[in-house]
mmCIF file of C-alpha atoms in Angstrom:
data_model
loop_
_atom_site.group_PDB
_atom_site.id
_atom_site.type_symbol
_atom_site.label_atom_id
_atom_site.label_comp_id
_atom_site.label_asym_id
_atom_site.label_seq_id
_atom_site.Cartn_x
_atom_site.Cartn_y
_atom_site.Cartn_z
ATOM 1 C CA UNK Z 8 83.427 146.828 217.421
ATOM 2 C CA UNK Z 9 80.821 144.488 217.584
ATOM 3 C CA UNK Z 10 81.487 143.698 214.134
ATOM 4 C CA UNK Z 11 85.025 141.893 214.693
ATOM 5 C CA UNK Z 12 83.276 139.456 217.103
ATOM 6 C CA UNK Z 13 81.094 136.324 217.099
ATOM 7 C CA UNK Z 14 78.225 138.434 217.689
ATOM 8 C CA UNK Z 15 75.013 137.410 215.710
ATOM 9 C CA UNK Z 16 72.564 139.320 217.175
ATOM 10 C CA UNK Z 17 70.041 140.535 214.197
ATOM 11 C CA UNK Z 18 67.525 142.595 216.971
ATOM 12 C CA UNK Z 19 69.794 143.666 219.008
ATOM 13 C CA UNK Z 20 72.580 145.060 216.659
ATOM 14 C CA UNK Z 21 71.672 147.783 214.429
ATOM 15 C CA UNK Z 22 74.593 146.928 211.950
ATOM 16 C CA UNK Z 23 74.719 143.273 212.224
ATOM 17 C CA UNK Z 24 70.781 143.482 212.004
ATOM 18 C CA UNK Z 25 70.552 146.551 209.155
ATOM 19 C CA UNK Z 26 68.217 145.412 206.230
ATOM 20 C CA UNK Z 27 70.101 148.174 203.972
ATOM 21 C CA UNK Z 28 73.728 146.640 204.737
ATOM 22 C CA UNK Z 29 72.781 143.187 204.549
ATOM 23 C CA UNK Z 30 71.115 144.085 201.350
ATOM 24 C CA UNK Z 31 74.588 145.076 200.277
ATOM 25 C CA UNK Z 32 76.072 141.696 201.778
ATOM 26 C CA UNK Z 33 77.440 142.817 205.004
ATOM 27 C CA UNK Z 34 76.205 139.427 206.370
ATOM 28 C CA UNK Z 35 77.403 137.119 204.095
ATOM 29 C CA UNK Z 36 80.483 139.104 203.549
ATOM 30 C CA UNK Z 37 81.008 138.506 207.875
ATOM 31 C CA UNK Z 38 80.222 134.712 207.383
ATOM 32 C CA UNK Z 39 83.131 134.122 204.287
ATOM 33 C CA UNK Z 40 85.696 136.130 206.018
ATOM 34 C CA UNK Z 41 85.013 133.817 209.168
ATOM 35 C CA UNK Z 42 84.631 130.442 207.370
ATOM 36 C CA UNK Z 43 87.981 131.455 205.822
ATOM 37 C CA UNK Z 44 89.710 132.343 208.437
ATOM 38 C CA UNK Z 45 88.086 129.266 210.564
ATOM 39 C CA UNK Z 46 89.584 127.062 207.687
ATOM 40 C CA UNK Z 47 92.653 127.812 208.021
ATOM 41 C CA UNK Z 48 93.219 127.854 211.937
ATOM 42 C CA UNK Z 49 91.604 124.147 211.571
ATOM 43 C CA UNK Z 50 94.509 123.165 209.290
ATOM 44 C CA UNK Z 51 96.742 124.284 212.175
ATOM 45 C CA UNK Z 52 95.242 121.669 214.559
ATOM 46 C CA UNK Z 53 95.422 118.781 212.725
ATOM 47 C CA UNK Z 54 97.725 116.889 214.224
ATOM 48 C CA UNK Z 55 95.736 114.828 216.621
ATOM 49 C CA UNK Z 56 93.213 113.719 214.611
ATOM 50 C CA UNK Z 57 93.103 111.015 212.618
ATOM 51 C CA UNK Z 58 93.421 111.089 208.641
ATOM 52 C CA UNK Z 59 89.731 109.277 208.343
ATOM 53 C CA UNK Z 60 87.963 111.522 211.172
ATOM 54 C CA UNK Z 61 89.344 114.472 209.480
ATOM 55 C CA UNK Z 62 88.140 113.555 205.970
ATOM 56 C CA UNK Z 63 84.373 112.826 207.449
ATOM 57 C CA UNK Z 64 84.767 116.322 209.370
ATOM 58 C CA UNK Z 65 85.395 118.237 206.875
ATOM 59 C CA UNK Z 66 83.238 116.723 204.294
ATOM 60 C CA UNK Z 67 80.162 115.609 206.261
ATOM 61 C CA UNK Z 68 80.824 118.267 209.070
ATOM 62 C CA UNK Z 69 79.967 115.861 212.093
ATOM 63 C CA UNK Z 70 81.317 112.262 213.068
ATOM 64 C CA UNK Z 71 80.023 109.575 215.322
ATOM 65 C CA UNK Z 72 82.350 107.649 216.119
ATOM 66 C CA UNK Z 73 81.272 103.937 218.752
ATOM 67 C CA UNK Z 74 83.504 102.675 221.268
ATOM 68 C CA UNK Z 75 84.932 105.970 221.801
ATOM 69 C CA UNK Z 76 86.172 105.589 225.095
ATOM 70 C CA UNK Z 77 88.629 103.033 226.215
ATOM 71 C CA UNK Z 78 85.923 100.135 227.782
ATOM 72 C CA UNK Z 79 86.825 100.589 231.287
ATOM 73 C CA UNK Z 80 87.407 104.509 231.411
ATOM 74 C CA UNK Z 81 83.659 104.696 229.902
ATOM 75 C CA UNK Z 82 82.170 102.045 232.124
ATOM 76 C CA UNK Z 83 84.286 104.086 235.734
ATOM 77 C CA UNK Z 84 82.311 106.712 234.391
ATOM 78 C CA UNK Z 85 79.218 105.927 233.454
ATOM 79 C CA UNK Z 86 78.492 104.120 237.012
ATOM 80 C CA UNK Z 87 79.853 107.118 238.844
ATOM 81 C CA UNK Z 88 77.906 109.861 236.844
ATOM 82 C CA UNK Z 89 74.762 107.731 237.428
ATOM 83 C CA UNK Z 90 75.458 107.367 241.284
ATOM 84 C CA UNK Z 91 76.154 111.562 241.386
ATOM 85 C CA UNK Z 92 73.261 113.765 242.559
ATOM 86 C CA UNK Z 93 74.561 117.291 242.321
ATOM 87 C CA UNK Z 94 73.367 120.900 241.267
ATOM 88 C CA UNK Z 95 71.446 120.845 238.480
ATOM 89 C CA UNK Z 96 69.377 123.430 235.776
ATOM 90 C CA UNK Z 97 66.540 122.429 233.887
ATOM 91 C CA UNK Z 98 64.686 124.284 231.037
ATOM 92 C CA UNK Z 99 61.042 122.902 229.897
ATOM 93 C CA UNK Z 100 60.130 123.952 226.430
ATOM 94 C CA UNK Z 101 57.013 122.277 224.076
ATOM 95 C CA UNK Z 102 57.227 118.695 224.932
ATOM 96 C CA UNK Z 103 60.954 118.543 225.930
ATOM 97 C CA UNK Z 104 62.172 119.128 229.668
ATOM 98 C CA UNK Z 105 66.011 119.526 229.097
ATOM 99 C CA UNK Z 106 68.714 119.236 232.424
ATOM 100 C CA UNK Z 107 71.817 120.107 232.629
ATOM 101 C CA UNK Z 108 74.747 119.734 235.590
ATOM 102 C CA UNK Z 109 77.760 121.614 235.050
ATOM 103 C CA UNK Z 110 81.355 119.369 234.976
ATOM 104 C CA UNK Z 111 83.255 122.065 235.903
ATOM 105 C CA UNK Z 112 86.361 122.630 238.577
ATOM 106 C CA UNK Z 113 83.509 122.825 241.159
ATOM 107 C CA UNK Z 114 81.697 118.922 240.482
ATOM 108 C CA UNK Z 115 84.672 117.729 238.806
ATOM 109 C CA UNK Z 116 86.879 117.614 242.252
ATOM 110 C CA UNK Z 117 84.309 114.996 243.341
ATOM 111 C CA UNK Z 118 84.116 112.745 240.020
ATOM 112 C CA UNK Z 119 87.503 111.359 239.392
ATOM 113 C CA UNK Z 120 86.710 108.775 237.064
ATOM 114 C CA UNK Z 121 85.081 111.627 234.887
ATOM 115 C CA UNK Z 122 87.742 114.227 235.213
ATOM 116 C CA UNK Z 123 90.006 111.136 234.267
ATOM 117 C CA UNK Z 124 87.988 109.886 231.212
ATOM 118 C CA UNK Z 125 87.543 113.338 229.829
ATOM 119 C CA UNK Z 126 90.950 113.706 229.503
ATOM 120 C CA UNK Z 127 91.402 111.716 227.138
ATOM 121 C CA UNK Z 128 93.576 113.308 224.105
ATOM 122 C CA UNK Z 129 91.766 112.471 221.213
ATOM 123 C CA UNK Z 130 88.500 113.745 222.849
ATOM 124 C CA UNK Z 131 89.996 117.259 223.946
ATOM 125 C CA UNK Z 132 92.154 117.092 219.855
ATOM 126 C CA UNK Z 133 88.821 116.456 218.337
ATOM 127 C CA UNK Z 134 87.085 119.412 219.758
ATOM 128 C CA UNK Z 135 89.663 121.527 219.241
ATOM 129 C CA UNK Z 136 89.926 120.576 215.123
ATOM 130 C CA UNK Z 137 85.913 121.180 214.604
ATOM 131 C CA UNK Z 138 86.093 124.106 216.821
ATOM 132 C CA UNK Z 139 89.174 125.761 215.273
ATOM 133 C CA UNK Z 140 90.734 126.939 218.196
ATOM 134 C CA UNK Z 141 92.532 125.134 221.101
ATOM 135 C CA UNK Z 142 90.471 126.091 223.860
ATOM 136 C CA UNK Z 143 88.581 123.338 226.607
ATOM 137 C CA UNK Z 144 84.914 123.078 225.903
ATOM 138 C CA UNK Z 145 82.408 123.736 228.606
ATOM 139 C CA UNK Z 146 80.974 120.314 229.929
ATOM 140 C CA UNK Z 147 77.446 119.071 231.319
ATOM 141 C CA UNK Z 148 75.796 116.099 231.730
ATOM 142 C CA UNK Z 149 72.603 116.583 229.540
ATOM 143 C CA UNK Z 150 69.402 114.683 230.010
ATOM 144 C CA UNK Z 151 66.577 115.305 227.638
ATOM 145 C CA UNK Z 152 63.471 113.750 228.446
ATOM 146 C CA UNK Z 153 60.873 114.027 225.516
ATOM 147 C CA UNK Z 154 57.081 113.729 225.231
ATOM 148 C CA UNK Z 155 56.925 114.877 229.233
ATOM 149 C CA UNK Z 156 53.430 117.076 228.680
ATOM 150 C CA UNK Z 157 51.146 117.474 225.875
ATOM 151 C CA UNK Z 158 53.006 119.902 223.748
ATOM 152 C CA UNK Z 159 54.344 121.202 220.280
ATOM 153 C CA UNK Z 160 58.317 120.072 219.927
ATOM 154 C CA UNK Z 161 60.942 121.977 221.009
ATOM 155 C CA UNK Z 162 62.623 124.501 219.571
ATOM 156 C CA UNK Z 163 65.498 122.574 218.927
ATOM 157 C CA UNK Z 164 63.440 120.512 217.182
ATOM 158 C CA UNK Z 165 63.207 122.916 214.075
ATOM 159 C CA UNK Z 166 66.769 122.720 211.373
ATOM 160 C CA UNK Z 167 68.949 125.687 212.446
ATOM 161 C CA UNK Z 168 71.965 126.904 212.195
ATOM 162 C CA UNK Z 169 74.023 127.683 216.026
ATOM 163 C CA UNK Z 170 75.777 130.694 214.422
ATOM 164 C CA UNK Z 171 77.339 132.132 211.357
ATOM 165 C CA UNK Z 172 80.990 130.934 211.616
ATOM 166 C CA UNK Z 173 82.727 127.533 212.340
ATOM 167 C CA UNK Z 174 81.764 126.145 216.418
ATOM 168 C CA UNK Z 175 82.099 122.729 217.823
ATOM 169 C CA UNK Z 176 79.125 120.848 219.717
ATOM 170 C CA UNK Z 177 79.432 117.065 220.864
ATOM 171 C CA UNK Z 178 77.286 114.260 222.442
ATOM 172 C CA UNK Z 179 79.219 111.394 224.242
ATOM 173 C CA UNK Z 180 76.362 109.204 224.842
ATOM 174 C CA UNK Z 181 75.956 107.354 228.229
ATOM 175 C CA UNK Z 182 72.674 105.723 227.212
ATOM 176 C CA UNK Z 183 71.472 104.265 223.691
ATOM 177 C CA UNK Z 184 69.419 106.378 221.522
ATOM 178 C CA UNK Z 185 67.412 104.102 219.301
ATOM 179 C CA UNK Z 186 65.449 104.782 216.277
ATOM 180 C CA UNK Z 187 61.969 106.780 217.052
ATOM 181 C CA UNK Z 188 64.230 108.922 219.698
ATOM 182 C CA UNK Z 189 65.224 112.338 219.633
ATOM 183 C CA UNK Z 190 68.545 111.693 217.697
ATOM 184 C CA UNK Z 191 70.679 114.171 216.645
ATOM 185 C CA UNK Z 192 70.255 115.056 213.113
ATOM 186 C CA UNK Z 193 72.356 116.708 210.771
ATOM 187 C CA UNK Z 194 71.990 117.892 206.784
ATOM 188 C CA UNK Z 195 75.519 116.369 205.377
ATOM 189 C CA UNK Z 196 77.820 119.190 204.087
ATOM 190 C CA UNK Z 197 75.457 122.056 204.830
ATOM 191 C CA UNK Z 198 78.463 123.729 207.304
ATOM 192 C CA UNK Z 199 80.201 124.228 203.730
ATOM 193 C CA UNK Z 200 77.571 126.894 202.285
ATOM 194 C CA UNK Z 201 77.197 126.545 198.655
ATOM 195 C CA UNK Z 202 76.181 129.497 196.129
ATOM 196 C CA UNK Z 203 72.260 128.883 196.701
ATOM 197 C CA UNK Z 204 72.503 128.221 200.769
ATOM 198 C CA UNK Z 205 74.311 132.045 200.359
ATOM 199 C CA UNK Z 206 71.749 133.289 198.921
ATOM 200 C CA UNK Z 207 68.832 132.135 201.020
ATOM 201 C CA UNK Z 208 70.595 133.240 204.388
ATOM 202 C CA UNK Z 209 71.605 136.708 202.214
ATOM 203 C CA UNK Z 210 67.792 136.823 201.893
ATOM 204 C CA UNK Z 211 67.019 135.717 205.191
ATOM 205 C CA UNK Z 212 69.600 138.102 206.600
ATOM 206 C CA UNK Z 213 67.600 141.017 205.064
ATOM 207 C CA UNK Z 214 64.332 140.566 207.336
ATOM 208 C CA UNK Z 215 66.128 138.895 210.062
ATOM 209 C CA UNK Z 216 66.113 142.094 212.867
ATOM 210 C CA UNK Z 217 61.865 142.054 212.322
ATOM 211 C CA UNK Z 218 61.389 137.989 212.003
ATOM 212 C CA UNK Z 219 58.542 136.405 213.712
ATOM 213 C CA UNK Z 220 60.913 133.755 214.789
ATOM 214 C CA UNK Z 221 62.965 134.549 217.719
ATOM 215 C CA UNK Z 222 66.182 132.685 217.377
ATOM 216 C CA UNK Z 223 66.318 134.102 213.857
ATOM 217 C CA UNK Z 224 66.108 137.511 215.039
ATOM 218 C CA UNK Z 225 69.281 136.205 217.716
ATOM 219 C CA UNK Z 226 70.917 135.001 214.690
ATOM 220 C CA UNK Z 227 70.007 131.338 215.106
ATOM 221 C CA UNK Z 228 68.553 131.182 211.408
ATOM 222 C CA UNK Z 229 65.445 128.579 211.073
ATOM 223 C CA UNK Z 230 64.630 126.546 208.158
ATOM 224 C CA UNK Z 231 61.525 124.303 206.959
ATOM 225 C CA UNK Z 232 62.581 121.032 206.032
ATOM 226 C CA UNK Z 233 60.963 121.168 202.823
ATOM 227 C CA UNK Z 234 63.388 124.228 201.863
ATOM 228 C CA UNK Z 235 66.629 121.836 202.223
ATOM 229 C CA UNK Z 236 66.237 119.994 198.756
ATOM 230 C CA UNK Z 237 66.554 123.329 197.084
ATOM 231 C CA UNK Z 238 69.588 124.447 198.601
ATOM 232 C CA UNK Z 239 70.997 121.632 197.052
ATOM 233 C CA UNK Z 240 72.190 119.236 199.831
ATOM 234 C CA UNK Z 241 71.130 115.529 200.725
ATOM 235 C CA UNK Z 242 68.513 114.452 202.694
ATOM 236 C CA UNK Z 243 68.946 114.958 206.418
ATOM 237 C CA UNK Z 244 70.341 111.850 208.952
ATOM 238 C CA UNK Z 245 69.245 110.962 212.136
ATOM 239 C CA UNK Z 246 71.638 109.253 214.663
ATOM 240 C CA UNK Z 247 70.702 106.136 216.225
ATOM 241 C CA UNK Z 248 73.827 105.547 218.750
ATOM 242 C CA UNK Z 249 74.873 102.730 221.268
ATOM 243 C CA UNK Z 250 76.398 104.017 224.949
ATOM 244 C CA UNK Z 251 79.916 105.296 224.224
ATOM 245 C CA UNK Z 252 79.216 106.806 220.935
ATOM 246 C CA UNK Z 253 81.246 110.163 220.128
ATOM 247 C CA UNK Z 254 78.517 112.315 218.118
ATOM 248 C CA UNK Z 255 80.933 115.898 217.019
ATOM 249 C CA UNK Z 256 79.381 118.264 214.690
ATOM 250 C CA UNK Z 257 80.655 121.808 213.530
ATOM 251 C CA UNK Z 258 77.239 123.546 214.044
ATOM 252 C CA UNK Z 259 76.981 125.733 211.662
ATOM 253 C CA UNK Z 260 75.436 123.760 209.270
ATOM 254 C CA UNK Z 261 71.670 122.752 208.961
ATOM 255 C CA UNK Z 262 70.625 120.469 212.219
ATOM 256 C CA UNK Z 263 68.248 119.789 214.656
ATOM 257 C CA UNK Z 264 67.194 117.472 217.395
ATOM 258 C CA UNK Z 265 65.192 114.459 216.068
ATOM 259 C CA UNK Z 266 61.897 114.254 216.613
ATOM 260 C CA UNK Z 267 60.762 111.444 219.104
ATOM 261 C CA UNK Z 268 57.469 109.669 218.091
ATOM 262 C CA UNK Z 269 57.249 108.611 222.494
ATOM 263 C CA UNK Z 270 58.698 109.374 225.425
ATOM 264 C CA UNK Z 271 61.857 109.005 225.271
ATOM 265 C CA UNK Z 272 65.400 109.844 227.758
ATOM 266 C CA UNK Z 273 68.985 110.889 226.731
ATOM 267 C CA UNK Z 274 71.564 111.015 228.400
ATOM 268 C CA UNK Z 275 74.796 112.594 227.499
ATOM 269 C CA UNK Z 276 78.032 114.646 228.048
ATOM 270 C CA UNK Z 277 77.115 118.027 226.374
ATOM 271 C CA UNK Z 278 80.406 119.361 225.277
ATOM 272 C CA UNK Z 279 80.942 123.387 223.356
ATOM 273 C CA UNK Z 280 83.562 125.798 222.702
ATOM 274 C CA UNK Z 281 82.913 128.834 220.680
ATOM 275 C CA UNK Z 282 85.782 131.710 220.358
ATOM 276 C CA UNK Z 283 85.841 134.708 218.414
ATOM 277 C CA UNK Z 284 85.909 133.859 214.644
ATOM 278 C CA UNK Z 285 87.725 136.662 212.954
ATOM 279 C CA UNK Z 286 90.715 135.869 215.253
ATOM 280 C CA UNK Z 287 93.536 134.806 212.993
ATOM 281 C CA UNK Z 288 95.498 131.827 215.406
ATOM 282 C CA UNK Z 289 94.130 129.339 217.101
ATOM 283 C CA UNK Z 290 95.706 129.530 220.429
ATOM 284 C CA UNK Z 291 97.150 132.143 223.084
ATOM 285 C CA UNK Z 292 93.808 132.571 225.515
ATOM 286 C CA UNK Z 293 96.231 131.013 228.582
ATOM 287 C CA UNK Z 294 92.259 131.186 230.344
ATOM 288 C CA UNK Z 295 90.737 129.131 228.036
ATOM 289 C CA UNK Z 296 93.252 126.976 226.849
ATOM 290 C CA UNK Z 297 93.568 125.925 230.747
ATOM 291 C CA UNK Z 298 89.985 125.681 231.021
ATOM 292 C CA UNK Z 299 90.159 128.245 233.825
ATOM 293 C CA UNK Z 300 87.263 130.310 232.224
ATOM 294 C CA UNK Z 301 84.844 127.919 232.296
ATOM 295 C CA UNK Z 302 84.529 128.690 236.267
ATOM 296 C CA UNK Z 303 82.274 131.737 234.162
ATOM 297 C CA UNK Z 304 79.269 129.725 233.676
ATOM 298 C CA UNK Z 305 77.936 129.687 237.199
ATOM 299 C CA UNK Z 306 78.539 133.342 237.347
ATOM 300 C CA UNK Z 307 76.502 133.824 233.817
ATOM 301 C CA UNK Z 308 74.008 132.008 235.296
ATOM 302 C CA UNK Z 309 73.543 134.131 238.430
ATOM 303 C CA UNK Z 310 73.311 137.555 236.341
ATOM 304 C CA UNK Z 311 70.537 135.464 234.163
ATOM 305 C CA UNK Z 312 68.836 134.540 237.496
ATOM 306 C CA UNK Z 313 68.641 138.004 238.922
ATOM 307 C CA UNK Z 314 67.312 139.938 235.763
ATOM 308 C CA UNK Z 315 64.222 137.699 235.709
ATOM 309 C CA UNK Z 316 63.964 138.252 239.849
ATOM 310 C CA UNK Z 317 64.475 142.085 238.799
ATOM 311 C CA UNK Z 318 61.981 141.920 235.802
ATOM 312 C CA UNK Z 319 59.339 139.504 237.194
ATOM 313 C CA UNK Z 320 60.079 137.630 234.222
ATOM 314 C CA UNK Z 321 59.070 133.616 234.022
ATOM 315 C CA UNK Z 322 60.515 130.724 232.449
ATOM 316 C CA UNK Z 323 63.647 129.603 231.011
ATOM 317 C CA UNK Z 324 66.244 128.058 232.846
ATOM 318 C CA UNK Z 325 66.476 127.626 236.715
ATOM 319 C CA UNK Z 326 68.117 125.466 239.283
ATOM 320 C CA UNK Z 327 66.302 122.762 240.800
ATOM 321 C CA UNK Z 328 68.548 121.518 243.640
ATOM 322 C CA UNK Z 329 70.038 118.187 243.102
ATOM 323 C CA UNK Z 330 69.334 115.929 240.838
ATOM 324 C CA UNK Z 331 71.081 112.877 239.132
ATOM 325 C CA UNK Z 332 70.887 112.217 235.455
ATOM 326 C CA UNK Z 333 68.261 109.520 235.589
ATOM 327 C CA UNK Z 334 66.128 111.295 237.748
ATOM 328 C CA UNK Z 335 62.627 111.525 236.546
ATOM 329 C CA UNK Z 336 61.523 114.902 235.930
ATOM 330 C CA UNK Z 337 58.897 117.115 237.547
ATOM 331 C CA UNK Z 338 56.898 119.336 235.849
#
């Protein structure tokens, strides 16, 4: 049943992870049927979007686009997200300590210039076009501070791919990320696979349940930068942005986040939406069309929380009480 889903589990999946049937092209024949089928419920959502955002989409696969927000909307928001101090999660991994407060029903009700700015229709019609499917992403603010011990980078610092089928990711910027900061950078084209990027991720697919890498073996599939060139696309680009720049991407392609050469801070809305890919339409999930499921992602949280009090196990994300966005961190 799994099968029929988004899952992408390698190692935990003895179909989706079988060396035998992805030998045989199971995985690659999962990943067609689901860019097809994506393709065609993003031709349904159009309308929305304008004619130059949706050439750039779908031939670059990401957009940045400056002054997104009207001036005022972004400035009501900026000054009230930076006043907030509310829950907050943080995850410290190599040299990157990463935060993230939920904008859901719960903080929302007490940021009304947010909720107000966020609805904005070509924000919520842009997310639904890269996404292919109408559905309300889930919202944070995300800080990442970089260079915050002595460390190796993160592991979102190596190219990857999010998943195997059409998603949506996005980055409105309430800070400026200059050059030398951890940008977001993205391999042009790569979320339309061409005949030699099928064959390396057929190949990688093959060994991908016993890979040393972990977020391979999750179906996350790593890549050395010096293996792009061959796969035939152009060089990677890394984003520098001004506040109120509108980074989208369709993350299936080839990105990462950019290396910083200092310590650096950004500050964003994190926006994602990821439904199940073999599903034909776009629409008819009423829960998270309303944005009603996204209430879920405390209650994820929780069940994460209490396997590692069950297990003993350390690390990975936890709450921290409450923090604003600018806050310094403490490691």
């Amino acid at each position: 049943m799994a099968l029929a889903t988004g899952a992408k589990s390698f190692e935990k999946n003895p179909l989706i992870g079988s060396a035998r049937l992805n030998r045989a092209g199971l995985h690659i024949a999962r990943r067609n049927l689901a860019q097809r089928l994506g393709e065609r419920r993003r031709a349904a959502l159009a309308q929305g979007v304008e004619a130059e955002d949706r050439r750039a989409l779908l031939e670059d696969g990401f957009l940045a686009k400056p002054d997104f927000l009207p001036a005022q909307d972004f400035t009501a928001m900026r000054a009230e997200l930076f006043a907030a101090r509310l829950p907050a999660r943080e995850y410290l991994d190599g040299y990157t300590l990463t935060r993230l407060i939920p904008l859901d029903a719960a903080s929302l009700a007490h940021l009304p210039a947010t909720r107000a700015a966020l609805g904005f229709a070509p924000y919520r019609a842009l997310h639904d076009f890269v996404g292919c499917f109408r559905q309300s992403p889930f919202l944070f603010v995300q800080t990442v501070f970089s260079h915050v011990r002595e460390a190796p980078p993160d592991i979102q610092s190596d190219f990857h791919t999010d998943t195997f089928h059409p998603t949506v990711k996005s980055w409105l910027f309430l800070d400026e990320v200059a050059e030398g900061e951890a940008g977001f950078t993205y391999v042009p084209g790569s979320h339309r696979p061409n005949r030699r990027h099928l064959a390396w991720e057929r190949q990688v697919s093959i060994g991908a349940a016993r890979a040393a890498d972990r977020s391979t073996r999750e179906g996350s599939l790593r890549i050395e930068e010096a293996e792009l060139p061959r796969l035939g696309y152009p060089s990677p680009r890394k984003l520098a942005v001004a506040p109120n720049t509108l980074v989208i991407a369709d993350t299936s392609d080839f990105h990462r986040r950019g290396i910083a050469d200092r310590p650096t801070r950004r500050v964003s809305i994190w926006a994602y939406a990821r439904g199940n890919p073999f599903k034909p339409w776009p629409g008819g999930d009423v829960l998270s069309a309303t944005g009603l499921d996204k209430r879920v992602i405390r209650g994820f949280w929780a069940a994460q929380d209490a396997v590692k009090r069950l297990t003993g196990a350390q690390g990975g994300w936890r709450w921290v009480g409450e923090r604003g966005p600018l806050d310094p961190p403490s490691i």
